[in-house]
Coordinates of C-alpha atoms in Angstrom, one line a residue:
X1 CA 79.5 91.2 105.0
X2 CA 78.6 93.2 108.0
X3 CA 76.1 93.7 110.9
X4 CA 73.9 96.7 112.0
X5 CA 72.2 97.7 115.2
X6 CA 71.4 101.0 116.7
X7 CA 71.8 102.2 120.8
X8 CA 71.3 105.4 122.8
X9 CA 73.6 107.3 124.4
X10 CA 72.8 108.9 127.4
X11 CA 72.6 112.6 127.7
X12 CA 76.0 112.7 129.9
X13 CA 78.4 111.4 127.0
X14 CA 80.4 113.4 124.7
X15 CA 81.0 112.6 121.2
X16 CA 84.5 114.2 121.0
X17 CA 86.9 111.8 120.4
X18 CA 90.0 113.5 121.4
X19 CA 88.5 114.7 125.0
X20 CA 88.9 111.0 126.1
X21 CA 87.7 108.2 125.4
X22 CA 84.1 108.8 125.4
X23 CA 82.7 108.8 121.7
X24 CA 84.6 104.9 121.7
X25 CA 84.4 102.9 124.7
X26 CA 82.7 105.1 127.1
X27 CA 79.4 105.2 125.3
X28 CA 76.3 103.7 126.3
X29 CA 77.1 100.0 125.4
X30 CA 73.0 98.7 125.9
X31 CA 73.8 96.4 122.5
X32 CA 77.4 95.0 123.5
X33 CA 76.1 92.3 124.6
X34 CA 74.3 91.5 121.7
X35 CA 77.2 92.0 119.0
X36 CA 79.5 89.8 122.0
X37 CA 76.7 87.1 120.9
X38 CA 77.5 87.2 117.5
X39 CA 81.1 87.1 118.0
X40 CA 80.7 84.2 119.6
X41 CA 78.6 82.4 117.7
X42 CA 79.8 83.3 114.4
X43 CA 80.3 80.4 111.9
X44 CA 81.8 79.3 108.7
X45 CA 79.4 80.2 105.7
X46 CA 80.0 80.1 102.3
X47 CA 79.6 84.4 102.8
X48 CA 82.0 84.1 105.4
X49 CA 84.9 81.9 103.2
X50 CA 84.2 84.1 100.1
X51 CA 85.1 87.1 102.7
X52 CA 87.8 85.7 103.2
X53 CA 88.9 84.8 99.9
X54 CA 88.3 88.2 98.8
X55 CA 90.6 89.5 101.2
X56 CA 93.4 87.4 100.3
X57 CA 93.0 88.0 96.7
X58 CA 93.4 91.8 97.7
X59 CA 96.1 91.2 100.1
X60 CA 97.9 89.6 97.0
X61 CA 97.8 92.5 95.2
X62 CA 99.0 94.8 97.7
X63 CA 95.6 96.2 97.8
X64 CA 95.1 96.1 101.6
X65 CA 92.6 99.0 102.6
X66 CA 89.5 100.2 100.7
X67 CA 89.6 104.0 98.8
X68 CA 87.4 105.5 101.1
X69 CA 84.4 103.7 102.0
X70 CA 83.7 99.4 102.3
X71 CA 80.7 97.5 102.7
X72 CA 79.6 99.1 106.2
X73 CA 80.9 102.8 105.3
X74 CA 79.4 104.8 102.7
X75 CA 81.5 108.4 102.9
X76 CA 80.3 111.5 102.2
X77 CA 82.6 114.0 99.9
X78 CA 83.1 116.4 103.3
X79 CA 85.1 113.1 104.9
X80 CA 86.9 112.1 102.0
X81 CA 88.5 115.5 101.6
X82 CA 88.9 115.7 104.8
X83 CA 90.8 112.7 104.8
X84 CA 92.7 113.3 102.0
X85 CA 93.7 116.5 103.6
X86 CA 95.2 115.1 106.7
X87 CA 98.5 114.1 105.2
X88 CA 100.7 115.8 107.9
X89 CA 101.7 112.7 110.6
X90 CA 102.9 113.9 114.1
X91 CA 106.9 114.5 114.4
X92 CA 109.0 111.0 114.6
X93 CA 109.9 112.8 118.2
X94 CA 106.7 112.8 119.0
X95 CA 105.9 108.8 118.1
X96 CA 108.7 107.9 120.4
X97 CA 108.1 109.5 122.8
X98 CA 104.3 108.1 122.1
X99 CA 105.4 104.4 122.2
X100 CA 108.0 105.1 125.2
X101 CA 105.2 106.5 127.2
X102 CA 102.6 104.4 126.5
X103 CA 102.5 102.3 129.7
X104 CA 102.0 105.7 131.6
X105 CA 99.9 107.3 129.9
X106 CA 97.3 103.8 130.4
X107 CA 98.3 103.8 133.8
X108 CA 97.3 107.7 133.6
X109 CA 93.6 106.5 132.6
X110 CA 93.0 104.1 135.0
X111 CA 94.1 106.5 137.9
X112 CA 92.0 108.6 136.4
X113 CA 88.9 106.4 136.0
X114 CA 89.6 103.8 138.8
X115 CA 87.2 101.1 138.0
X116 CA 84.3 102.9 137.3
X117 CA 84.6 103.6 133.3
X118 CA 83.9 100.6 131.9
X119 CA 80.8 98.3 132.1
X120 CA 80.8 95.0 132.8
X121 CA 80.3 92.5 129.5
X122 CA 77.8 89.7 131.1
X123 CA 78.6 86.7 129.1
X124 CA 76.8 83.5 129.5
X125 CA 77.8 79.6 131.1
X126 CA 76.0 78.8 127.9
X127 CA 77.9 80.8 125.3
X128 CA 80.8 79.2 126.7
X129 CA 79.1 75.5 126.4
X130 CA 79.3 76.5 123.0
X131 CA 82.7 77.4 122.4
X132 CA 84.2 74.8 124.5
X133 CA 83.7 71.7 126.1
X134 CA 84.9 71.4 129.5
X135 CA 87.8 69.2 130.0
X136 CA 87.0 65.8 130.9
X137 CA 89.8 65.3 133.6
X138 CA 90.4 68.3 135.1
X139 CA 86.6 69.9 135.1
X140 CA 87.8 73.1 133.8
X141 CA 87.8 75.6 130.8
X142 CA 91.1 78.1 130.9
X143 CA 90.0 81.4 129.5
X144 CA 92.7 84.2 128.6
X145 CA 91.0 88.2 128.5
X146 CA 94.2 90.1 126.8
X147 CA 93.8 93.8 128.1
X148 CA 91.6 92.9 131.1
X149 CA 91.7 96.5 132.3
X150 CA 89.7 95.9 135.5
X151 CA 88.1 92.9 135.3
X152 CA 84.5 93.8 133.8
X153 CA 84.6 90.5 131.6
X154 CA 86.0 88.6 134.6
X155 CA 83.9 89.1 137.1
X156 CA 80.1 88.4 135.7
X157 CA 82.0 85.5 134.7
X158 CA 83.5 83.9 137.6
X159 CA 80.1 84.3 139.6
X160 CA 78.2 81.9 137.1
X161 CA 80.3 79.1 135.5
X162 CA 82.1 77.3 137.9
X163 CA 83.5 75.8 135.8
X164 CA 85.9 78.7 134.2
X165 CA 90.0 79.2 134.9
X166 CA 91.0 83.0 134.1
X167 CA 94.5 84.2 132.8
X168 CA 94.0 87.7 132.5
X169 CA 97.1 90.4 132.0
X170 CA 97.4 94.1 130.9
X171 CA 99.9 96.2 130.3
X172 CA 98.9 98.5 133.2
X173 CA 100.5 97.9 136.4
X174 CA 97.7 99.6 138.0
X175 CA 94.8 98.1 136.0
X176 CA 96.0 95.2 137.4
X177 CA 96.2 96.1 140.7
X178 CA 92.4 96.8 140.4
X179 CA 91.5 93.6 139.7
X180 CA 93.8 92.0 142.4
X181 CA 92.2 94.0 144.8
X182 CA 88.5 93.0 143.7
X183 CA 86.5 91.2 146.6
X184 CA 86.0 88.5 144.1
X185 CA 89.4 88.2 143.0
X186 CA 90.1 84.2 143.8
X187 CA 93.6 83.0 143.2
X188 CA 92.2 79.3 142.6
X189 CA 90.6 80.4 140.1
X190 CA 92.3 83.8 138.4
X191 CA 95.7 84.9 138.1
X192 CA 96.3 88.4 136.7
X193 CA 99.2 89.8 135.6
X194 CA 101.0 92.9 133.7
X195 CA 102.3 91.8 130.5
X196 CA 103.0 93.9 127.6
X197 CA 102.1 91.4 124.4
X198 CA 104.8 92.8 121.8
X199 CA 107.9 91.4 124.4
X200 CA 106.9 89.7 127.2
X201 CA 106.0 85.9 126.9
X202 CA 103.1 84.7 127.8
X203 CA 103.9 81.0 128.1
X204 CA 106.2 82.2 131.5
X205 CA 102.9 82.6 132.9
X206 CA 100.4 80.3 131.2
X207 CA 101.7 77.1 130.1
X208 CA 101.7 76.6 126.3
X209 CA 99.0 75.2 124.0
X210 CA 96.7 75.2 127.4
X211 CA 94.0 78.4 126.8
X212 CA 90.3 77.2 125.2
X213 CA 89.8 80.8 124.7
X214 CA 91.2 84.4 124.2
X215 CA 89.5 87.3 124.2
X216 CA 91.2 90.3 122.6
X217 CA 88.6 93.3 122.8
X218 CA 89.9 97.1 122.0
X219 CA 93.2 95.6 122.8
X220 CA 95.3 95.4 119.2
X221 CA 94.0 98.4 118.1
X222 CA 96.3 100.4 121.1
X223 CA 99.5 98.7 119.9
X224 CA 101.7 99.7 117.2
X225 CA 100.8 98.5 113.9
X226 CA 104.3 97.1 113.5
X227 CA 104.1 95.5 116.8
X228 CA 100.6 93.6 115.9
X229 CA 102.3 90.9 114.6
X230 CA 104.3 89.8 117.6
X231 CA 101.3 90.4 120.2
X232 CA 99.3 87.6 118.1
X233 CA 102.1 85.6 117.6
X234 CA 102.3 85.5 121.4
X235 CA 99.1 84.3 122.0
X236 CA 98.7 81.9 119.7
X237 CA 101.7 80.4 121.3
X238 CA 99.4 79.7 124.7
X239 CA 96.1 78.8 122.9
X240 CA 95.0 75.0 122.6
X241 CA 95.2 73.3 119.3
X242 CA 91.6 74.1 118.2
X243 CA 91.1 76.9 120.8
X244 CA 89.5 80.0 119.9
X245 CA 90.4 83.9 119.6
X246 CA 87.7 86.4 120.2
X247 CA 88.3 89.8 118.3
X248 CA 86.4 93.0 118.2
X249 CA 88.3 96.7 117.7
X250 CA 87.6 99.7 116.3
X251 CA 87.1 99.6 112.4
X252 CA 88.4 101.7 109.1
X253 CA 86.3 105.0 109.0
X254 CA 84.6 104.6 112.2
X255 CA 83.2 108.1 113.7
X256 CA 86.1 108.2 116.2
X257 CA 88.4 107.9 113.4
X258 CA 87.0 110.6 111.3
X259 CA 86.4 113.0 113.9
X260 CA 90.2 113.3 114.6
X261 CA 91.6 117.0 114.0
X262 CA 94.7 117.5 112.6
X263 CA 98.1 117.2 114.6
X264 CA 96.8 113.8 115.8
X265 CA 97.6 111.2 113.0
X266 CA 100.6 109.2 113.5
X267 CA 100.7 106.8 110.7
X268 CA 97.8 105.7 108.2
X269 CA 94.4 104.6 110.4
X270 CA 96.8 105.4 113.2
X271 CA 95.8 108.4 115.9
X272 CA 96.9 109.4 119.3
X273 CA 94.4 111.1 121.2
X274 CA 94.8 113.8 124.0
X275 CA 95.4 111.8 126.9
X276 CA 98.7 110.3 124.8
X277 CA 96.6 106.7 124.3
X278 CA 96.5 105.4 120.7
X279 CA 93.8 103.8 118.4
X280 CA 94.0 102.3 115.1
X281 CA 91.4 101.8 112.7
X282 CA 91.3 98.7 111.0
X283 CA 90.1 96.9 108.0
X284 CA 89.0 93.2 107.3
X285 CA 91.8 92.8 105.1
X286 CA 93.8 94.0 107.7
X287 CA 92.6 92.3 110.8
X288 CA 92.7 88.7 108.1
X289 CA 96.5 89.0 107.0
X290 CA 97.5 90.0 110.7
X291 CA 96.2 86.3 111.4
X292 CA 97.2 84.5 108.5
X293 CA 101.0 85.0 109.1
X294 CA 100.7 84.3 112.6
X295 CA 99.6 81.1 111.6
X296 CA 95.6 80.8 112.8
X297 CA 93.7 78.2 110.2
X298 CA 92.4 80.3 107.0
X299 CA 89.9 78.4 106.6
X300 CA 88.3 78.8 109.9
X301 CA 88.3 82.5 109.7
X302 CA 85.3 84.2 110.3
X303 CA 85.8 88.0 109.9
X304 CA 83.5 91.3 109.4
X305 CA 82.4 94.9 110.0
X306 CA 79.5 95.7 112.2
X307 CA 77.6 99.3 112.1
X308 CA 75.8 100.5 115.0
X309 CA 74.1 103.9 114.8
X310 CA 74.8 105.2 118.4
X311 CA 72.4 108.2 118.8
X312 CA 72.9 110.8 121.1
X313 CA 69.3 112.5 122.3
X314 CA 71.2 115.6 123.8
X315 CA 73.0 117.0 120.8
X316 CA 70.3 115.4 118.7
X317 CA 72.9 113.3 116.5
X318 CA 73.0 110.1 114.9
X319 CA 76.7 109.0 114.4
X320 CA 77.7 105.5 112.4
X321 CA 80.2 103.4 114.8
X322 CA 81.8 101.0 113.0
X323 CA 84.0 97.8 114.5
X324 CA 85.7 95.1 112.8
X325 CA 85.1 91.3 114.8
X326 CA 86.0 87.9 114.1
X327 CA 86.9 84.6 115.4
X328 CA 89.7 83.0 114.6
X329 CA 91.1 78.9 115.3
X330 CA 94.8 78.0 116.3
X331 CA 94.7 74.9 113.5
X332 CA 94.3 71.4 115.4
X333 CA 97.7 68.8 115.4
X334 CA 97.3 66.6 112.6
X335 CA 96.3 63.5 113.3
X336 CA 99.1 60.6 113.6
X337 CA 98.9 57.5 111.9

């Protein structure tokens, strides 16, 4: 099951993914709005469910990624022997030092790109309507962005719906800061903080079983893949009985991904690029099991891959993009007798 869309870029951006971060996040994002939409407004279908089946039956048979290519991703034979000849992962010295650095090197980015990288992601009062309900006694609707890096989903936000309560943490210190010291920064109604997912609680901050939603955008795909488990199992803790998570990363055999040279693969669908940051590349089947042990409701899950052509009019290329999104439920307390 998947989605596809085109956009432009704009003659300034690159498409080398290991100068930045430019051929992922920092393209011309005219149609994020759109695929935000569908994230949002996904819902169970019998497509959906037999997604989902599908990927458990594979997951049973320790058949977890595709053989080079899925539903969205057709490869060519230049990309599969390129991928079968990057075998060589970087030096376990290396990945340490990686995973010991990796605060900096985020905090690195934002001092480099302050606040003006990112876009902001203009989500609507309405979308929200539809998501949640606002709560009867206290009037409000407690939204958590994981990864908030400066506050471009907050801040479009805050201005329209009254109505919204914002948890929003990252784990740069500075990234932070930058939202803090945003004019529109209001205590009463957001409190940011730094958190790294894979050991620091969330519930010491935001009481648990209290969030309506999470958002989790280009977040899990920067965290170690054996980490993954304990950043969801984290939020899940703070989410409501019934509350929604909001997923969209970077997806198996996306441009980025394939563009990589060699010297930068740390593990499989794993990369570090130049600036020491990390990205994985996931997979439905993937993104699904990482859910189902931390205990989000099966049969809720709505999960799939979503192409967009992103064409660049300067070098005169078309390059496939492809992300992995989903919604997923925290499973309601049963019902007492």
């Amino acid at each position: 099951m998947e989605n596809k869309c085109t956009c432009n870029v704009g003659e300034g951006n690159e498409l080398n993914e290991n100068s930045s971060h430019n051929s992922e996040l920092g393209v011309d994002d005219s149609l994020a709005d759109s695929v935000n939409v569908q994230v949002k407004q996904m819902t169970v279908t019998a497509d959906s469910k037999a997604e989902v089946k599908k990927s458990e039956k594979a997951l049973a048979s320790n058949d977890c990624e595709e053989n080079f290519g899925h539903s969205a991703r057709t490869l060519t034979p230049e990309e599969i022997a390129k991928l079968k000849k990057d075998v060589t992962c970087v030096s376990d010295f290396k990945q340490n030092k990686l995973e010991k650095e990796a605060q900096k090197n985020w905090d690195l980015f934002y001092k480099r790109n302050t606040t003006k990288f990112f876009k902001d992601r203009h989500w609507t009062k309405r979308e929200f309507d539809d998501l949640c309900p606002t709560d009867t006694e206290t009037g409000q609707r407690i939204i958590l962005e994981v990864g908030c890096g400066v506050g471009n989903f907050i801040w479009p936000l805050l201005q329209e719906d009254k109505s919204l309560f914002f948890y929003a943490c990252d784990f740069s210190p500075r990234a932070v800061q930058f939202v803090k010291d945003n004019p529109e920064y209001d205590s009463t109604r957001c409190c940011a903080f730094q958190c790294d997912l894979t050991k620091d609680h969330l519930s010491v901050s935001i009481p648990q079983d209290s969030v309506d939603v999470v958002s989790i955008i280009f977040v899990l795909s920067a965290i170690h893949p054996d980490k993954m488990e304990a950043a969801l199992s984290n939020i899940i803790k703070v989410m409501k009985p019934g509350g929604s998570l909001l997923f969209r990363d970077y997806g198996l055999y996306d441009y980025a991904m394939l563009r990589f040279a060699s010297g930068h693969k740390l593990s499989e669908n794993f990369y570090v690029r130049q600036d020491g940051t990390r990205a994985y590349y996931f997979s439905t089947d993937r993104v699904l099991d990482l859910v189902k042990r931390c205990g989000f409701d099966m049969t809720l899950s709505q999960c799939e891959y979503i192409q967009r052509d992103t064409v660049n009019k300067k070098e005169d290329l078309c390059v496939p993009r492809i992300f992995v999104q989903g919604r997923f439920i925290k499973p309601k307390a049963p019902e007492q007798s």
